[in-house]
Coordinates of C-alpha atoms and ligand atoms in Angstrom, one line a residue:
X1 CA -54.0 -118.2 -76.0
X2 CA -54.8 -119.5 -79.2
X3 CA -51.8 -121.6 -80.9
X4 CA -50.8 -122.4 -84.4
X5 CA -53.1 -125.4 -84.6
X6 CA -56.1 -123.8 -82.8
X7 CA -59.0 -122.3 -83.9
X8 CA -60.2 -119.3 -83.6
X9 CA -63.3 -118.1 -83.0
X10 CA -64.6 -114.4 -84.4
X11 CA -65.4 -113.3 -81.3
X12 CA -61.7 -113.3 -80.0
X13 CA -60.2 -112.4 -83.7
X14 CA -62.7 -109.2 -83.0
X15 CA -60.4 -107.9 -80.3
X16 CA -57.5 -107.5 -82.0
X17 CA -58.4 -104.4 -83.6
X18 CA -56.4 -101.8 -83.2
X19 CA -52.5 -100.9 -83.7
X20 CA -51.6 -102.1 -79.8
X21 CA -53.1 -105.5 -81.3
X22 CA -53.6 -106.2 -84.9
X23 CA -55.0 -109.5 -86.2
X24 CA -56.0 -110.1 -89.9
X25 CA -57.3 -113.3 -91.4
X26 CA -55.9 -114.3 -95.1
X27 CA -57.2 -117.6 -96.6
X28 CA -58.9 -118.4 -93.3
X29 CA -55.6 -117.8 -91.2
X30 CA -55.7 -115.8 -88.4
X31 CA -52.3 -113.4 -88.4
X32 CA -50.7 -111.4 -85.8
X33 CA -49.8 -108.0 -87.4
X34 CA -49.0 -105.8 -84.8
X35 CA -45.5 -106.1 -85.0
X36 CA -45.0 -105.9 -88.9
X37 CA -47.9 -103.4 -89.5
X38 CA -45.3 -100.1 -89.1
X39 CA -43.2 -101.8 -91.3
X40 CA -46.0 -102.0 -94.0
X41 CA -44.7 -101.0 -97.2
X42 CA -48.3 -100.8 -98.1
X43 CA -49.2 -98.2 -95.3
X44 CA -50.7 -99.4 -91.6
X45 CA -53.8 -97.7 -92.4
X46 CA -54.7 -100.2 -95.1
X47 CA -54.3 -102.6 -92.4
X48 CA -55.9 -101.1 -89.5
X49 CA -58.4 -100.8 -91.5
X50 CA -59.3 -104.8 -91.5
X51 CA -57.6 -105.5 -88.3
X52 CA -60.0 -108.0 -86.4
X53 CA -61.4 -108.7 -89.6
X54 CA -61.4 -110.9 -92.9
X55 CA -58.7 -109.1 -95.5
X56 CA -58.8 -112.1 -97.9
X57 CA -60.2 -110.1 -100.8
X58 CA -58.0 -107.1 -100.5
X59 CA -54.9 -109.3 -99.7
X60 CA -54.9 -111.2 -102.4
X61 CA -55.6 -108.8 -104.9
X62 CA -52.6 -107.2 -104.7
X63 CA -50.3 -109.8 -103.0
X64 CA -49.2 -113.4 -103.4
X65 CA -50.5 -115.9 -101.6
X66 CA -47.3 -117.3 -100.3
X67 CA -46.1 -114.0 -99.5
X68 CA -47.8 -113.8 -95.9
X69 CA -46.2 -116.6 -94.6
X70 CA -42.6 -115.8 -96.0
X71 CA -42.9 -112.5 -94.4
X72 CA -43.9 -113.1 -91.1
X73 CA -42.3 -115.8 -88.8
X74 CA -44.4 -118.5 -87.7
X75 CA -45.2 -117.7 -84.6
X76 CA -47.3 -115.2 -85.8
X77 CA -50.0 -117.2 -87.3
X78 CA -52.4 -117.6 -84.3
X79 CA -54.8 -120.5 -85.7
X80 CA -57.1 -121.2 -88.2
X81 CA -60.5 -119.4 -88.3
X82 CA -63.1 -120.9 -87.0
X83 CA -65.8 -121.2 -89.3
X84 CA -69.1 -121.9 -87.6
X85 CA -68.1 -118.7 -85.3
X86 CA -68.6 -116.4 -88.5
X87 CA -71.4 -114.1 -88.5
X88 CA -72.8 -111.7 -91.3
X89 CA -71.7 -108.4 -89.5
X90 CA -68.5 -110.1 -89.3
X91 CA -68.2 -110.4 -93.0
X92 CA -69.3 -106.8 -93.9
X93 CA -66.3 -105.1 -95.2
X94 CA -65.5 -102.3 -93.5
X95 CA -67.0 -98.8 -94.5
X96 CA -65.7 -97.9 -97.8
X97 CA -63.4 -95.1 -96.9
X98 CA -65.0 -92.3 -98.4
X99 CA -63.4 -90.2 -100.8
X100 CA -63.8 -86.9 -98.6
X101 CA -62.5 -86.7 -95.3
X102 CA -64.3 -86.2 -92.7
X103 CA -64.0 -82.6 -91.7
X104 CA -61.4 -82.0 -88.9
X105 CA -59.9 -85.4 -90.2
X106 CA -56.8 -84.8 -91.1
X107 CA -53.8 -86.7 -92.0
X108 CA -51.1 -86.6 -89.9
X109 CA -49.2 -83.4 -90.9
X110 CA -46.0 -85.3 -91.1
X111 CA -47.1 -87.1 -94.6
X112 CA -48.0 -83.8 -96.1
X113 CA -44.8 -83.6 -98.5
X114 CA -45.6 -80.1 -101.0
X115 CA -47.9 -77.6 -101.6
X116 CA -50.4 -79.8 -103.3
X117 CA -50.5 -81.9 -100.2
X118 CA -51.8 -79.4 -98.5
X119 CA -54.3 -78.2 -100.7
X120 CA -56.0 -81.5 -101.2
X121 CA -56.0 -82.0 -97.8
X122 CA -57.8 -78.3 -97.0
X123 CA -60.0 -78.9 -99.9
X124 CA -60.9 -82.1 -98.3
X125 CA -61.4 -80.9 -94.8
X126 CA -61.6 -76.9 -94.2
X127 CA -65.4 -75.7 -94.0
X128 CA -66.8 -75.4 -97.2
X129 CA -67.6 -71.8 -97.7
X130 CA -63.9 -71.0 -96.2
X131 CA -62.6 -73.4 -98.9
X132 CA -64.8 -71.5 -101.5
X133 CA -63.7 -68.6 -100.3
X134 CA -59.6 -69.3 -100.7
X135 CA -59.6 -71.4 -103.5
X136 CA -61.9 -69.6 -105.7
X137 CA -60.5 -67.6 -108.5
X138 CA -62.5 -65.2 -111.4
X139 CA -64.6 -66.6 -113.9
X140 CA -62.7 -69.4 -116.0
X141 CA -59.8 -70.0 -114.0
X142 CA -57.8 -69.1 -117.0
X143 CA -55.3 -67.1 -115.1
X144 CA -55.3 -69.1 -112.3
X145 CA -54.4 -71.9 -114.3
X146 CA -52.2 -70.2 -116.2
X147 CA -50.3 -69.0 -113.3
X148 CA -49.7 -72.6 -112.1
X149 CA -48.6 -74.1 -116.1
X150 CA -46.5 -70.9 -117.4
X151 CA -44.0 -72.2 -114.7
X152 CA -44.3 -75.7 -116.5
X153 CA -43.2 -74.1 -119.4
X154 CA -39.8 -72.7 -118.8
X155 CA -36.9 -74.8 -118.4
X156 CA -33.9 -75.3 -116.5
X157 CA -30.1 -74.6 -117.8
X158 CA -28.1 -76.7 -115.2
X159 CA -24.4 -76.1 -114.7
X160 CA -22.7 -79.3 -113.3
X161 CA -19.6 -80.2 -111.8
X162 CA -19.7 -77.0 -109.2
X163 CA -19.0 -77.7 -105.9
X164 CA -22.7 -77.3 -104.0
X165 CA -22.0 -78.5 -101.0
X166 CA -23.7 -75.3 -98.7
X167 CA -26.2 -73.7 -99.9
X168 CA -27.9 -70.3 -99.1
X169 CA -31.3 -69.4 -99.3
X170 CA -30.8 -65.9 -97.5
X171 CA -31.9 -62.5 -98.5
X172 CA -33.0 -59.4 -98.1
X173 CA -36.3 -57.8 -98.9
X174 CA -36.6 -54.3 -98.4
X175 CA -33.7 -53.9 -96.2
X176 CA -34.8 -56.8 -94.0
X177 CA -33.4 -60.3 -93.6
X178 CA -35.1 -62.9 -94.7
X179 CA -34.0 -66.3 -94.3
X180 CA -36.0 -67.4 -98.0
X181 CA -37.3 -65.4 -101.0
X182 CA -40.6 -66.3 -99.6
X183 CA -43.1 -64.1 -98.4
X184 CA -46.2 -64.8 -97.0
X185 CA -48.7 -62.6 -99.0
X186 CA -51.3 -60.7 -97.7
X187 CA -54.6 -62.8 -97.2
X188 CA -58.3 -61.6 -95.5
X189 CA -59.5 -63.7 -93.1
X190 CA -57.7 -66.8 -92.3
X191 CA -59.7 -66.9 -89.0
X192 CA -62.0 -68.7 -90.9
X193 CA -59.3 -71.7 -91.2
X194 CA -57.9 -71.1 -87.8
X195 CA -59.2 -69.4 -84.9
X196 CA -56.0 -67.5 -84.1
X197 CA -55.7 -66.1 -88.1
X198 CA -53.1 -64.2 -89.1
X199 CA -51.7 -64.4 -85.1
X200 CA -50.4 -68.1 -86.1
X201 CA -49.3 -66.9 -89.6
X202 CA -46.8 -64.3 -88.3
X203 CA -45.6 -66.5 -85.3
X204 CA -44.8 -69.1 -87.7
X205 CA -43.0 -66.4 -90.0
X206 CA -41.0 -65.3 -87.3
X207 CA -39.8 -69.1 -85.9
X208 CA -38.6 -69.7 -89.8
X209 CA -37.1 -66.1 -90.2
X210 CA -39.6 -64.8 -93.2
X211 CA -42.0 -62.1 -93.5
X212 CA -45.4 -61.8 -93.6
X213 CA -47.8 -59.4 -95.6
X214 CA -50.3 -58.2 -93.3
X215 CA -53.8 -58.0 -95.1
X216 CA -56.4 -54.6 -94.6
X217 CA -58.5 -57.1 -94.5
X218 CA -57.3 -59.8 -92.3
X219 CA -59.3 -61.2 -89.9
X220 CA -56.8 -59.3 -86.7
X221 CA -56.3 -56.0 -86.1
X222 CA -52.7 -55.5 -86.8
X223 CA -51.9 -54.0 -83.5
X224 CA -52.8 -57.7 -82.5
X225 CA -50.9 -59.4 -85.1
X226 CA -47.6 -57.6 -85.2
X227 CA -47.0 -58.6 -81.1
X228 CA -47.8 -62.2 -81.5
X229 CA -44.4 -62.4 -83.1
X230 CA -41.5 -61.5 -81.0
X231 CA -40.1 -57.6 -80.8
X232 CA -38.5 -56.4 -84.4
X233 CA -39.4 -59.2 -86.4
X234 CA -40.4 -57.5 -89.7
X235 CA -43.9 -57.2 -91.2
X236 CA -45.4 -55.6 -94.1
X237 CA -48.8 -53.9 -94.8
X238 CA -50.5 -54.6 -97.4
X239 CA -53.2 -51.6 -97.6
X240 CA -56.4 -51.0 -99.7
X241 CA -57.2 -47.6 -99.5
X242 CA -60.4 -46.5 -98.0
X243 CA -63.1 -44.5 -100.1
X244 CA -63.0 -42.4 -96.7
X245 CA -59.0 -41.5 -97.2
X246 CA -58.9 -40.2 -93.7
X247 CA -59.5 -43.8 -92.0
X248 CA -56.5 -44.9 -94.4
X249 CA -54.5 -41.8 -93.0
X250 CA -55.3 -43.4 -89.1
X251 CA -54.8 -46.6 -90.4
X252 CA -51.2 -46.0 -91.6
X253 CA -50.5 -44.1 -88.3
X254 CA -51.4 -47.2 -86.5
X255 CA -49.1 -49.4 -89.0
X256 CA -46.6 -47.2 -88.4
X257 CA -46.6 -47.2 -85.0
X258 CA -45.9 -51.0 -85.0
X259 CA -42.8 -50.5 -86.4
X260 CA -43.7 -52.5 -89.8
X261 CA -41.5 -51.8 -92.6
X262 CA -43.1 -51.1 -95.9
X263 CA -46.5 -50.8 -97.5
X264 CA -47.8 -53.3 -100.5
X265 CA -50.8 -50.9 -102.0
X266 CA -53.2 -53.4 -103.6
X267 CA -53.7 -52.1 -107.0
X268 CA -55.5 -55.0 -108.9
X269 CA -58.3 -55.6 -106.9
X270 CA -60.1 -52.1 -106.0
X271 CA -62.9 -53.6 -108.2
X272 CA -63.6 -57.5 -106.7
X273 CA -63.7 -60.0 -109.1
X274 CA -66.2 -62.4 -110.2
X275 CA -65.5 -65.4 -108.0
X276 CA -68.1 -67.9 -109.0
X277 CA -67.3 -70.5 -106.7
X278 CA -67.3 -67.9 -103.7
X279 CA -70.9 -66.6 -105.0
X280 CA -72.5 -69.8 -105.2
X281 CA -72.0 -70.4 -101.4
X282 CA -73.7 -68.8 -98.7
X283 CA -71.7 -67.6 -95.4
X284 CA -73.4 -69.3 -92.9
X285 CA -73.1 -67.1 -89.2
X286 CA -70.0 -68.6 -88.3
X287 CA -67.9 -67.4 -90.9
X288 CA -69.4 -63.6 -90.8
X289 CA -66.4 -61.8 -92.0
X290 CA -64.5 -61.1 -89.2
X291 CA -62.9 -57.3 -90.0
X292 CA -64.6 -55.0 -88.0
X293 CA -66.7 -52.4 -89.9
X294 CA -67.8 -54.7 -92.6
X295 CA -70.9 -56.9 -92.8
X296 CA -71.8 -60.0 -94.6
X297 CA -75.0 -59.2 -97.2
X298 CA -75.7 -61.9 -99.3
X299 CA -77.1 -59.9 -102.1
X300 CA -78.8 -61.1 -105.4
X301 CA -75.2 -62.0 -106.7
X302 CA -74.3 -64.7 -104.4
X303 CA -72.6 -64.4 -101.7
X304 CA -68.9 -64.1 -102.3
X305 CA -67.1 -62.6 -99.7
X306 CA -64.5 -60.4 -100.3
X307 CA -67.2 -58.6 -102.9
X308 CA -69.8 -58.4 -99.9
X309 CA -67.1 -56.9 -97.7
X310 CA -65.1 -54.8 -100.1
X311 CA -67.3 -52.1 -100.6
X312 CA -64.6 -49.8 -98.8
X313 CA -62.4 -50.0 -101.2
X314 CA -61.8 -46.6 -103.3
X315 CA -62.1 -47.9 -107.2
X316 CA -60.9 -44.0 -107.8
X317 CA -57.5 -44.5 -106.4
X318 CA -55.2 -43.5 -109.5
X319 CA -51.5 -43.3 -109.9
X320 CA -51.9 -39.0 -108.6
X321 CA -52.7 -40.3 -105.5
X322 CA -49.4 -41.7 -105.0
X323 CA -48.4 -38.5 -104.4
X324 CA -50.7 -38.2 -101.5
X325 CA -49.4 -41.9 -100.0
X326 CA -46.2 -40.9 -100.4
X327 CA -46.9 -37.5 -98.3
X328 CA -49.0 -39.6 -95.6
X329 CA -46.7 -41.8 -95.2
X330 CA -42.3 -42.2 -95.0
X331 CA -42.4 -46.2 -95.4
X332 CA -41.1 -48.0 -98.3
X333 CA -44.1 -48.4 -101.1
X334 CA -44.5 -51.1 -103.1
X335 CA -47.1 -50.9 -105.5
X336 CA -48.6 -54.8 -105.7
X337 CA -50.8 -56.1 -108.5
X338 CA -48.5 -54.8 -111.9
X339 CA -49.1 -56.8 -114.6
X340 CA -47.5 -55.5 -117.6
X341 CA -44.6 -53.5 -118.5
X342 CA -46.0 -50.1 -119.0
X343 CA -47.5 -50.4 -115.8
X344 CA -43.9 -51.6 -113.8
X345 CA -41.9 -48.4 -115.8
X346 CA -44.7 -46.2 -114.6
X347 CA -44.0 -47.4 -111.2
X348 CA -40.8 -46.8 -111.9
X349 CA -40.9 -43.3 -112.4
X350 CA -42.8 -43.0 -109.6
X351 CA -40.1 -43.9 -107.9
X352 CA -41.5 -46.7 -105.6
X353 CA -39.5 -48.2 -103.6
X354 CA -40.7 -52.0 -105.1
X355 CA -43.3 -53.9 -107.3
X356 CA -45.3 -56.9 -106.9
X357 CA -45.9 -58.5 -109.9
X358 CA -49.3 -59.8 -109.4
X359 CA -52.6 -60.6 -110.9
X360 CA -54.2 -61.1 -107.6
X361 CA -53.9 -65.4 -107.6
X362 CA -55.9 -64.9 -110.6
X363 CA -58.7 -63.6 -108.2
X364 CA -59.6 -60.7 -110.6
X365 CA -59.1 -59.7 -114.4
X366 CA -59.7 -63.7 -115.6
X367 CA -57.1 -64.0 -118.7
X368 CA -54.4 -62.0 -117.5
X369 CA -51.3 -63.1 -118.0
X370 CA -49.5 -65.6 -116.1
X371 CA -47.4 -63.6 -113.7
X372 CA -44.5 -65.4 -114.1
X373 CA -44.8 -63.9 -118.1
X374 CA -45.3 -60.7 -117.2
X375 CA -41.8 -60.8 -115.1
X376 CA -40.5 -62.1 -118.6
X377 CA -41.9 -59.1 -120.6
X378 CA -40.2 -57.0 -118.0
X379 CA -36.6 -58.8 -118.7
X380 CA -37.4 -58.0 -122.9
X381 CA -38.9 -54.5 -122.7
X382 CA -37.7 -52.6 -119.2
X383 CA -34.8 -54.4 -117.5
X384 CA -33.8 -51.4 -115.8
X385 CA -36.5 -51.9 -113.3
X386 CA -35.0 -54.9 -111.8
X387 CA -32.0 -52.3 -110.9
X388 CA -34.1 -49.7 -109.6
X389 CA -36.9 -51.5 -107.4
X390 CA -37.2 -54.5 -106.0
X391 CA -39.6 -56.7 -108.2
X392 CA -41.3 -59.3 -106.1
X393 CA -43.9 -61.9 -107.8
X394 CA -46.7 -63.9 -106.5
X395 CA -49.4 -66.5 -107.9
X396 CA -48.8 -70.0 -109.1
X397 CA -45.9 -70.8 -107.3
X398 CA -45.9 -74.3 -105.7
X399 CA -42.5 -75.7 -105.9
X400 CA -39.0 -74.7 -104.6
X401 CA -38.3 -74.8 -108.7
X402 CA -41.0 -72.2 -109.3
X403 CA -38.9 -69.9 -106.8
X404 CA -36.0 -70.3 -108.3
X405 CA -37.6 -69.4 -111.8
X406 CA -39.0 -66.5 -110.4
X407 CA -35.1 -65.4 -109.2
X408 CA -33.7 -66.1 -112.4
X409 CA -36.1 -63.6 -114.0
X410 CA -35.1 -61.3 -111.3
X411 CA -37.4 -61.8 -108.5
X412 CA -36.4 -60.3 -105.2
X413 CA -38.5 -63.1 -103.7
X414 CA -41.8 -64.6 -104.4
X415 CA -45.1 -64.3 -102.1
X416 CA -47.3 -67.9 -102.1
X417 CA -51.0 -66.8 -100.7
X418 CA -53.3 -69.6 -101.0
X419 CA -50.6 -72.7 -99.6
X420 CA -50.2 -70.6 -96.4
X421 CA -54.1 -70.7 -95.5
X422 CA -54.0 -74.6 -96.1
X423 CA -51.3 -74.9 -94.1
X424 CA -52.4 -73.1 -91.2
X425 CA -55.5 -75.7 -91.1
X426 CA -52.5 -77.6 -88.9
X427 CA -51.9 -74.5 -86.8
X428 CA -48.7 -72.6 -86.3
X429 CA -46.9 -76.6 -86.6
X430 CA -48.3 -77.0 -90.1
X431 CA -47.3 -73.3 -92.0
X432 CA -43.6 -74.1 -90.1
X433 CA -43.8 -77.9 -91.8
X434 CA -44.6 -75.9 -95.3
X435 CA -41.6 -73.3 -94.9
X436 CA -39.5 -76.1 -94.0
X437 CA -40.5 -78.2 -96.9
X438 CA -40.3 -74.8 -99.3
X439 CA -36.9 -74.2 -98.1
X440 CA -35.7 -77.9 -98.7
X441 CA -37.4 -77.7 -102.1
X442 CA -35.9 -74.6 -102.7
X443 CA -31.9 -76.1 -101.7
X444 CA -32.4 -78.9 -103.6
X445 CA -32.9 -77.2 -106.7
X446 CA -30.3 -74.2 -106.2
X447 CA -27.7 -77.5 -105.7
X448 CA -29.0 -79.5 -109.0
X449 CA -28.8 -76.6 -110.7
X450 CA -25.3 -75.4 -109.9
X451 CA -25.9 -72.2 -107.9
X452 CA -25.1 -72.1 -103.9
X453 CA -26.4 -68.9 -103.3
X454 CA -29.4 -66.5 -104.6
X455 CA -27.2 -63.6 -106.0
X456 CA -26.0 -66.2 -108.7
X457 CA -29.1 -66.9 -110.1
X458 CA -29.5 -64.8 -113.4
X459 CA -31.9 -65.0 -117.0
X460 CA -28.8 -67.7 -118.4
X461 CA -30.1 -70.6 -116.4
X462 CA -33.5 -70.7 -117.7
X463 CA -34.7 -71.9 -121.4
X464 CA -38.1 -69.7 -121.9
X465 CA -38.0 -70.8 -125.6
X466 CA -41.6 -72.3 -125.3
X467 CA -43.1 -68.9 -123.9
X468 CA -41.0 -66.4 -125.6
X469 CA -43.5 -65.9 -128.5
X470 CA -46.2 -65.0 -126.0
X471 CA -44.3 -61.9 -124.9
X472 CA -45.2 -58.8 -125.9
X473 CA -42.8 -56.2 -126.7
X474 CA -44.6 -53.0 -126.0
X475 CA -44.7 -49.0 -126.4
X476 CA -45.7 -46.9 -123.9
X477 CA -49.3 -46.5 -124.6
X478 CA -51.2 -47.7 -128.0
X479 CA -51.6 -45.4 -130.4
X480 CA -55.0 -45.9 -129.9
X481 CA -55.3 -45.4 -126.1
X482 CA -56.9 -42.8 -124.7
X483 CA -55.6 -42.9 -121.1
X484 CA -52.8 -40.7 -121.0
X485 CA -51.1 -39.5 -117.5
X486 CA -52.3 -36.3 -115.8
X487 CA -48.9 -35.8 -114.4
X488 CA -46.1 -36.3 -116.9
X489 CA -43.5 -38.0 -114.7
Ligands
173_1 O1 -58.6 -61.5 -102.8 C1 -59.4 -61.1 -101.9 O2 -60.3 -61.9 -101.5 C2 -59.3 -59.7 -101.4 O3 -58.3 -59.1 -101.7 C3 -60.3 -59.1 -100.6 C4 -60.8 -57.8 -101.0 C5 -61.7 -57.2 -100.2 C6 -62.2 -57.8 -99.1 C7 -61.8 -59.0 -98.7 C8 -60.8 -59.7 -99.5

């Protein structure tokens, strides 16, 4: 064994290079890091990285050089390197670590601390035209950013000096418990990110107690995803109605059958919207769209895929046929994609059971509003709503504070699309590590603000000063419109 005084040759310093046995060499001493690697406070990685080789350059860029040898005790300096042993592949630094992770390469899931954690890591690792595919949005991205920043842009009121100590998150949506205003809304084909889709998505959703939106489009039948989770845990449907209405009709019977509870009807996306991103990359075989009945063409267009596989979709679907939903089917209705107050008070008088403030992730109409304004415009020009349907709101939310903004405005509960598909790139461990870390977000900022529970949270708490003037206050139609209902409500 080589001693303080010894030298050490290249060849032995070469073994040690791994976290079992971890030598560096600083200033041509040879260290023993093994012990003090875990304790780090720049990361092991950085370290492992080096180990069995010189870290001079990188060690002394950011350290002192006395530093080594007040932090580790002598016995861990194993000699002095032996020069004449050095040889040029030795020197090489190691491979720069490239700025995209190698696909599958993941970090462990444990260091993932929010949402954005999770998107940089899917955007860094889940197959391309899957990644295109999720994270794509229309056009400009103006809604999708505007999703994300309107939530930047209105403010908290905190009360202090309230006793916080417990705190619950609990709800109900639609008549079911919930243990968060969270829902996990409806997504196609998350095979793509995992093999077992949606199946992992709503086992994970019944271990934390929430509920999952079952897509038309996902990727499972839903007679196969409603059993992965354990007897009576609820689900929701979210439904595109079918140009051939009679395969809805079946489809519904099946839903029913299952015992889900209500159904979302996608209203803001019966026309797909222009997903550049998506387009520009081509499916390759392995991520052929997995719902049966449709078929991946990559047309002149590109090759975005919820436009090549949407073509079922009835664009002619109009608020009349509600009356035909409501006859084909007794569950709940929620009418998902409203993005404006006339829209929500016709909803309203359709007597729908709920709304989903939506404006599809900013997947569609690029320069819609923000959704989180749009539940704003409802609190100036139709409050009632909030009393007689449960108003639910998706797109942009990323933080347990975004939540909470969304409640104040009088959000049931919030649905988070995108996050749940980069979580489940970790499997069912990774979309429960997300709740949990939603949840704790979500506590943390009830307490700070001075609310224990989610019936206290109300308009007073929020400052919207810096987006009121974007709200509109509006009539029923525009003068100038020429839509006008067939069926005066
Ligand atoms: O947002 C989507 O991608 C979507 O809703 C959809 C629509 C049709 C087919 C597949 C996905």
């Amino acid at each position: 064994m080589p001693s303080k005084s010894a030298v050490v040759t290249v060849d032995e310093i070469r073994k040690h290079a791994s976290a079992d046995s971890l030598w560096l060499v600083v200033d041509n001493k040879v260290w023993d890091m093994t012990e003090f690697a875990p304790e780090h406070p720049g990361g092991t990685s950085i370290l492992l990285r080096y180990a069995g080789k010189d870290a001079t350059k990188p060690y002394n860029e950011i350290h002192a050089p006395s530093l080594i040898s007040e932090t580790l005790s002598p016995s861990k300096l194993k000699g002095t390197l032996d020069q004449s042993s050095v040889d040029p592949e030795w020197t090489k630094p190691p491979p720069e670590e490239t700025k995209q992770l190698q696909l599958g390469k993941k970090p462990p899931l444990h260091t993932l601390l929010n949402a954005f954690d999770f998107e940089r890591v899917g955007s860094e690792t889940i197959n391309p035209k899957a990644w295109a595919y999720f994270s794509s949005a229309a056009t400009d991205l103006i809604t999708l950013d505007a999703n994300r920043n309107a939530y930047n842009r209105i403010w908290f009121r905190p009360r202090v000096f309230r006793n916080v100590r417990k705190c619950d998150t609990r709800t109900k949506i639609l008549g079911c418990e919930s243990s968060l205003p969270l829902m996990i809304s409806p997504a196609a084909m998350a095979k793509v990110v995992h093999p077992d889709g949606e199946k992992v998505l709503a086992r994970a959703a019944a271990s934390q107690g929430i509920i999952q939106a079952i897509s038309t489009n996902a990727s499972y039948s839903v007679t196969d995803i409603v059993p992965s989770a354990p007897a009576g845990h609820p689900f929701v449907f979210q439904l595109y109605v079918n140009k051939d209405r009679a395969k809805t009709e079946s489809l519904l019977r099946i839903v029913e059958s299952l015992g889900v509870k209500a159904i979302f009807v996608t209203v803001d996306a019966h026309v797909i919207g222009k997903r550049e991103a998506d387009e520009r990359i081509k499916a390759d075989d392995s991520l052929s769209p997995p719902m049966s009945g449709t078929k991946n063409t990559d047309d002149k267009k590109g090759g975005g895929l919820a436009r090549t596989t949407g073509a079922f979709i009835d664009e002619s679907f109009e608020w009349e046929d509600l009356a035909w939903l409501r006859r084909v089917t007794k569950l709940p209705l929620v009418v998902k994609g409203i993005q404006g107050a006339a829209d929500a008070k016709m909803a309203m008088r359709w007597g729908v059971d709920g709304i989903v403030v939506s404006n599809h992730g900013g997947r569609s109409l690029d320069t819609t509003p923000a959704s989180v304004l749009v539940l704003l415009e409802l609190q100036k020009n139709c409050p009632e709503v909030f009393d007689k349907m449960e108003v639910f709101v998706d797109g942009g939310i990323r933080r347990g504070t975004d939540i909470l903004k969304a409640l104040c405005l009088g959000a049931r509960a919030v649905g988070m699309g995108r996050t749940f598909l980069y979580a489940l790139n970790y499997g069912q461990e990774g979309v429960e590590h997300f709740v949990d870390i939603m949840r704790d977000e979500l506590e943390t900022s009830m307490r700070l603000l001075g609310i224990t529970d989610l019936s206290q949270c109300h308009p007073g708490l929020l400052n919207t000063g810096d987006v009121d003037h974007l709200i509109p206050s509006l009539e029923e139609e525009h003068p100038y419109a020429k839509w006008r209902p067939k069926a005066v409500l």
